[in-house]
XYZ file of C-alpha atoms in Angstrom:
441
model
C -53.967 50.296 29.794
C -55.824 47.082 28.991
C -55.751 47.907 25.261
C -51.985 48.446 25.428
C -51.444 45.054 27.055
C -53.713 43.325 24.547
C -51.925 45.082 21.647
C -48.550 43.926 22.988
C -49.884 40.387 23.303
C -51.067 40.436 19.693
C -47.615 41.691 18.627
C -46.003 38.796 20.513
C -48.311 36.330 18.754
C -47.291 37.694 15.361
C -43.557 37.630 16.199
C -41.725 34.639 14.632
C -40.258 31.940 16.895
C -37.093 33.222 18.555
C -33.823 31.303 18.280
C -31.976 30.172 21.410
C -29.766 33.270 21.184
C -32.751 35.621 21.688
C -32.496 37.598 24.900
C -28.760 36.934 25.216
C -26.194 39.674 24.979
C -24.527 39.308 21.593
C -20.734 38.952 21.679
C -18.683 41.673 20.045
C -17.089 39.130 17.691
C -19.497 36.735 16.017
C -18.542 33.096 16.495
C -18.442 32.698 12.705
C -15.250 34.766 12.549
C -13.610 32.529 15.155
C -14.553 29.460 13.114
C -13.192 31.157 9.988
C -9.931 31.970 11.808
C -9.508 28.325 12.864
C -10.214 27.264 9.284
C -7.596 29.746 8.035
C -4.954 28.386 10.427
C -5.834 24.805 9.483
C -5.446 25.510 5.762
C -2.105 27.235 6.446
C -1.011 24.061 8.233
C -2.139 22.087 5.195
C 0.233 24.136 3.072
C 3.093 22.842 5.233
C 2.308 19.263 4.206
C 2.148 20.217 0.541
C 5.389 22.229 0.696
C 7.699 19.507 1.949
C 7.668 16.662 -0.652
C 9.508 18.679 -3.309
C 12.235 19.447 -0.779
C 12.755 15.785 0.121
C 13.647 14.392 -3.302
C 17.378 15.135 -3.212
C 17.938 14.355 0.509
C 16.120 11.007 0.292
C 17.929 10.109 -2.932
C 21.284 10.916 -1.312
C 20.661 9.090 1.986
C 18.820 5.965 0.863
C 19.805 5.712 -2.788
C 16.142 5.569 -3.822
C 15.529 6.603 -7.405
C 13.705 9.838 -8.043
C 11.024 7.755 -9.721
C 10.371 5.876 -6.464
C 10.202 9.105 -4.494
C 8.021 10.674 -7.173
C 5.655 7.698 -6.953
C 5.048 8.407 -3.254
C 4.329 12.051 -4.054
C 2.021 10.982 -6.873
C 0.042 8.699 -4.520
C -0.336 11.654 -2.159
C -1.620 13.923 -4.942
C -3.935 11.315 -6.443
C -5.560 10.498 -3.100
C -5.875 14.215 -2.346
C -7.839 14.634 -5.559
C -9.943 11.476 -5.281
C -10.851 12.134 -1.637
C -11.885 15.744 -2.265
C -15.258 15.025 -3.992
C -16.349 12.978 -0.968
C -15.063 15.398 1.687
C -18.315 17.369 1.849
C -20.278 14.113 2.228
C -17.975 13.050 5.068
C -18.505 16.399 6.803
C -22.274 16.116 6.404
C -22.223 12.634 7.888
C -19.682 12.975 10.702
C -19.309 16.727 11.213
C -16.629 19.233 10.233
C -14.808 19.073 13.561
C -14.395 15.284 13.634
C -13.344 15.014 9.984
C -10.770 17.812 10.180
C -9.315 16.690 13.527
C -8.980 13.138 12.218
C -7.407 14.379 8.987
C -4.821 16.475 10.864
C -3.964 13.501 13.071
C -3.484 11.277 10.016
C -1.153 13.809 8.408
C 0.855 14.199 11.614
C 1.127 10.425 11.968
C 2.359 10.046 8.381
C 4.913 12.854 8.657
C 6.191 11.650 12.034
C 6.391 7.977 11.072
C 8.521 8.858 8.039
C 11.363 9.826 10.386
C 11.983 6.116 11.085
C 11.413 4.722 7.583
C 14.072 2.587 5.931
C 12.349 1.467 2.692
C 10.694 3.333 -0.158
C 7.397 1.469 0.307
C 7.143 3.051 3.750
C 7.388 6.498 2.149
C 4.468 5.526 -0.069
C 2.415 4.508 2.977
C 3.317 7.451 5.200
C 3.509 10.355 2.743
C 1.393 8.777 0.006
C -1.520 7.111 1.797
C -1.825 8.841 5.179
C -0.905 12.367 4.133
C -2.891 12.038 0.875
C -6.108 10.970 2.612
C -5.626 13.558 5.350
C -5.005 16.537 3.067
C -7.769 15.409 0.698
C -10.250 15.607 3.579
C -9.232 19.245 4.094
C -9.440 20.257 0.433
C -11.637 22.991 -1.059
C -14.758 21.356 0.387
C -13.610 22.321 3.896
C -13.491 26.048 3.178
C -16.684 25.902 1.102
C -18.604 24.032 3.819
C -17.513 26.453 6.551
C -18.382 29.475 4.420
C -21.812 28.166 3.395
C -22.836 27.177 6.939
C -21.476 30.073 8.969
C -21.836 33.072 6.649
C -24.638 34.700 4.690
C -23.060 38.134 4.463
C -19.392 38.483 3.456
C -19.259 35.079 1.783
C -17.134 36.391 -1.072
C -14.682 38.008 1.340
C -14.387 34.893 3.494
C -13.973 32.638 0.455
C -11.155 34.861 -0.811
C -9.440 34.892 2.572
C -9.629 31.126 2.990
C -8.427 30.570 -0.574
C -5.457 32.849 0.132
C -4.590 30.797 3.219
C -2.992 28.102 1.080
C -0.740 30.635 -0.630
C 0.098 32.233 2.721
C 1.057 28.862 4.154
C 3.260 28.148 1.164
C 4.963 31.523 1.649
C 5.610 30.690 5.322
C 6.577 27.031 5.222
C 8.519 26.663 1.979
C 11.469 28.882 3.027
C 11.281 27.598 6.603
C 11.315 23.919 5.642
C 14.011 24.551 3.023
C 16.209 26.213 5.659
C 15.646 23.323 8.086
C 16.479 20.734 5.400
C 19.592 22.671 4.407
C 20.854 23.215 7.974
C 19.639 20.172 9.921
C 18.419 17.572 7.406
C 15.051 16.323 6.245
C 13.993 14.610 9.487
C 13.643 17.813 11.556
C 11.661 19.314 8.676
C 9.295 16.332 8.704
C 8.905 16.636 12.475
C 8.119 20.344 12.038
C 5.307 19.500 9.640
C 3.924 16.888 12.059
C 3.983 19.357 14.950
C 2.272 22.003 12.803
C -0.600 19.558 12.306
C -0.810 18.489 15.948
C -0.756 22.063 17.267
C -3.857 22.889 15.222
C -5.884 19.859 16.441
C -6.819 21.311 19.895
C -7.956 24.574 18.292
C -10.139 22.650 15.846
C -11.629 20.497 18.600
C -12.260 23.324 21.086
C -13.242 26.219 18.799
C -14.665 24.643 15.636
C -18.372 23.850 15.547
C -20.250 22.046 12.792
C -23.166 24.482 12.565
C -24.191 27.849 14.089
C -27.190 26.146 15.690
C -24.768 24.081 17.807
C -24.071 27.237 19.820
C -27.525 28.775 19.423
C -26.502 31.361 16.841
C -27.648 32.512 13.436
C -25.033 32.501 10.671
C -23.257 35.806 10.238
C -25.580 38.178 8.393
C -28.448 35.672 8.360
C -31.346 34.375 10.430
C -31.356 31.456 12.798
C -32.032 28.054 11.237
C -32.120 24.708 12.962
C -29.280 22.317 12.267
C -30.380 19.945 9.493
C -30.163 16.201 9.935
C -27.271 14.494 8.123
C -28.222 14.179 4.466
C -28.331 10.505 3.484
C -26.983 9.427 0.137
C -24.584 12.349 -0.381
C -21.767 10.025 -1.410
C -24.110 8.104 -3.740
C -25.166 11.356 -5.399
C -21.508 12.295 -5.870
C -20.914 9.079 -7.816
C -24.184 9.363 -9.771
C -23.303 12.893 -10.906
C -19.950 11.601 -12.121
C -21.585 8.890 -14.249
C -24.087 11.364 -15.641
C -21.434 13.978 -16.516
C -19.094 11.352 -17.958
C -21.612 10.747 -20.754
C -21.034 14.288 -22.045
C -18.138 15.581 -24.130
C -17.517 18.857 -22.239
C -16.796 16.924 -19.040
C -13.877 15.089 -20.615
C -12.534 18.278 -22.175
C -12.750 20.117 -18.852
C -11.241 17.186 -16.976
C -8.492 16.863 -19.580
C -7.533 20.534 -19.514
C -7.569 20.601 -15.713
C -5.472 17.429 -15.559
C -2.857 19.240 -17.655
C -3.218 22.226 -15.329
C -2.379 20.003 -12.347
C 0.435 18.334 -14.260
C 2.072 21.681 -15.053
C 1.659 23.163 -11.543
C 1.527 20.787 -8.563
C 3.009 17.805 -10.366
C 5.750 19.694 -12.197
C 6.740 23.013 -10.635
C 5.816 22.328 -7.002
C 7.443 18.881 -7.013
C 10.405 19.207 -9.371
C 11.362 22.898 -9.585
C 13.529 22.870 -6.439
C 15.545 19.723 -7.337
C 15.888 20.938 -10.934
C 17.235 24.318 -9.814
C 19.540 22.519 -7.375
C 20.881 20.460 -10.314
C 22.061 23.778 -11.804
C 23.837 24.796 -8.586
C 21.135 26.962 -7.004
C 20.880 26.570 -3.185
C 17.739 24.804 -1.978
C 16.756 27.791 0.156
C 16.929 30.154 -2.828
C 14.902 27.801 -5.056
C 12.288 27.297 -2.339
C 12.009 31.057 -1.829
C 11.309 31.488 -5.547
C 8.592 28.856 -5.293
C 7.120 30.663 -2.301
C 6.905 33.894 -4.321
C 4.556 32.056 -6.697
C 2.163 31.822 -3.744
C 1.953 35.613 -3.556
C 1.163 36.191 -7.190
C -1.300 33.319 -7.587
C -3.729 35.197 -5.309
C -3.492 38.286 -7.545
C -3.790 36.177 -10.692
C -6.860 34.323 -9.447
C -8.723 37.490 -8.458
C -7.911 39.144 -11.788
C -8.906 35.999 -13.675
C -12.263 36.029 -11.893
C -12.785 39.628 -13.033
C -11.917 38.644 -16.610
C -14.217 35.608 -16.482
C -17.185 37.892 -15.793
C -16.409 39.828 -18.978
C -14.936 37.449 -21.555
C -15.535 33.970 -22.964
C -14.164 31.437 -20.480
C -13.049 29.127 -23.308
C -10.850 31.799 -24.856
C -9.420 32.743 -21.466
C -8.438 29.125 -20.795
C -6.831 28.853 -24.222
C -4.757 31.985 -23.581
C -3.723 30.861 -20.099
C -2.571 27.424 -21.246
C -0.819 28.762 -24.349
C 1.173 31.326 -22.360
C 2.006 28.736 -19.704
C 3.286 26.340 -22.350
C 5.496 28.996 -23.941
C 7.004 29.917 -20.564
C 7.863 26.260 -19.831
C 9.704 25.960 -23.142
C 11.997 28.812 -22.041
C 12.534 27.568 -18.470
C 15.582 25.296 -19.149
C 17.445 28.349 -20.518
C 16.696 30.323 -17.335
C 18.202 27.830 -14.872
C 21.396 29.172 -13.245
C 23.352 28.928 -9.956
C 21.942 32.248 -8.785
C 18.674 34.146 -9.122
C 18.661 36.394 -12.207
C 16.022 38.823 -13.577
C 14.704 36.454 -16.297
C 14.021 33.805 -13.647
C 12.224 36.359 -11.476
C 10.079 37.299 -14.474
C 9.211 33.608 -14.999
C 8.268 33.168 -11.324
C 6.014 36.255 -11.326
C 4.345 35.214 -14.574
C 3.854 31.615 -13.464
C 2.410 32.803 -10.174
C -0.149 34.960 -11.966
C -1.075 32.017 -14.202
C -0.884 29.302 -11.492
C -4.576 29.032 -10.563
C -5.957 31.578 -13.021
C -7.552 28.587 -14.748
C -9.911 27.960 -11.809
C -12.514 30.758 -12.354
C -13.110 30.036 -16.080
C -13.153 26.266 -15.459
C -15.702 26.687 -12.679
C -17.744 29.040 -14.884
C -17.854 26.422 -17.654
C -18.940 23.769 -15.133
C -21.826 26.046 -14.091
C -22.757 26.698 -17.708
C -22.769 23.014 -18.640
C -24.104 21.291 -15.505
C -26.217 23.789 -13.566
C -27.156 22.630 -10.082
C -24.726 19.707 -10.296
C -21.834 22.009 -11.186
C -20.238 21.991 -7.714
C -20.010 18.200 -7.681
C -18.843 18.096 -11.298
C -16.143 20.617 -10.433
C -15.102 18.348 -7.560
C -14.485 15.547 -10.056
C -12.735 17.925 -12.459
C -10.544 18.937 -9.502
C -9.831 15.240 -8.933
C -8.558 15.015 -12.507
C -6.303 17.992 -11.713
C -4.672 16.021 -8.912
C -4.438 12.821 -10.949
C -2.622 14.763 -13.661
C -0.322 16.183 -11.002
C 0.290 12.687 -9.633
C 1.248 11.273 -13.032
C 3.787 14.027 -13.739
C 5.183 13.943 -10.194
C 6.071 10.286 -10.872
C 7.122 10.548 -14.519
C 9.177 13.671 -13.837
C 11.301 11.731 -11.375
C 11.634 8.828 -13.803
C 12.714 11.200 -16.600
C 15.374 12.723 -14.333
C 16.701 9.210 -13.584
C 16.772 8.245 -17.275
C 18.009 11.457 -18.932
C 20.059 12.957 -16.120
C 18.216 16.299 -16.277
C 14.714 17.748 -16.222
C 14.913 19.485 -19.613
C 12.756 16.931 -21.428
C 10.127 17.296 -18.683
C 9.826 21.054 -19.227
C 9.554 20.654 -23.011
C 6.964 17.869 -22.779
C 4.869 19.869 -20.312
C 4.992 22.896 -22.615
C 3.627 20.732 -25.433
C 0.851 19.418 -23.148
C -0.199 22.989 -22.349
C -0.544 23.654 -26.090
C -2.866 20.628 -26.294
C -4.892 22.004 -23.362
C -5.276 25.342 -25.170
C -6.761 23.581 -28.200
C -9.047 21.448 -26.023
C -10.425 24.563 -24.309
C -11.359 26.137 -27.632
C -13.461 23.161 -28.752
C -15.646 22.989 -25.623
C -19.122 23.552 -26.991
C -21.554 25.999 -25.488
C -24.371 24.544 -23.425
C -27.638 24.237 -25.338
C -30.550 26.216 -24.037
C -33.300 23.959 -22.726
C -36.395 24.501 -24.942
C -39.578 25.529 -23.230
C -42.236 22.768 -23.140
C -44.795 23.122 -25.892
C -48.391 23.467 -24.992
C -50.761 20.791 -25.997
């Protein structure tokens, strides 16, 4: 009996320190899935903010007489700040916590959307939808989903990443037709209020259910072992800037940033912002045009997954060249497809553009990894910023072109030519040089 007790004592001595959750009855649903669900709902709400600006161009132009260039400038400020805030979002979450950053961001977006109901001047649109909504959505960019996945999951990371990435497309599918119907039936103000309420409704869920780290509730991450919550990492923002300066001294960075800027210009800046008003110019109802745009959200999930599969098997440079070339060709045909009703050629364009919409992300990310190794995530953050800057420029210039030429045709043709340039840029990205092994001496 004594030997048994002593043996058990030795076993206890050899056992590793137990986390706070040891001895507790484990819940049927791991807290990580609840956090992921809140993240999913938050990203869906973010899609509401991104869906509305393209629907406001015609109503604001009609009511206030503002030029489409002025309205496009507000949208461009929103997109630029979204992109420029994104590289620092992870640093903000490390410093202040996921819950505080996301709750503050949602409140900023709600404030901007709600305040716009009482605006009377175009500069107010730039403050409310440009500054507040841009900073708020930028703080909930890709870094939000990546941070949640990395902290709360060890197993199923790929699945969770895919689900959270699809949340944006799901939100677009939900909110684009809904907001278009509200604008068409009741005007733009109720649609803006709807977006504000969507943000505010999510805030309590974020505050009550979101936690910054599994250790905050005494749990191990899903599929992993318990680790103590690390102290806030100092200098994260400084490292983000230093990586930018280091990468900016290399040619591949500018080629990747340039191609991705054209990607943003031809998606968020062009199609998401100007497709609905352009289709409306040709007599198509806003609700029908918005529904077509929402369908893109379905196919971009399929296209991204398939592009990831291709990236594992083929040269990422050649894939990018093909994607941009095909996108450019499709834009050259778009003016001929515009009509008062939805016809099969337009449906074909929408399906194709959806498949190609974010297909550029996997090969671009793969090239960042190849070129910049451990700094690739931060470099990709800056490349993503260039994506949004490109979108911002075209969101503004597209509106100006519509004011000057009376139609969007020149915008489609110019964007098609830019995509051809992006295809050539992708082909000349050099392969990363292998680091030579140090010679003995």
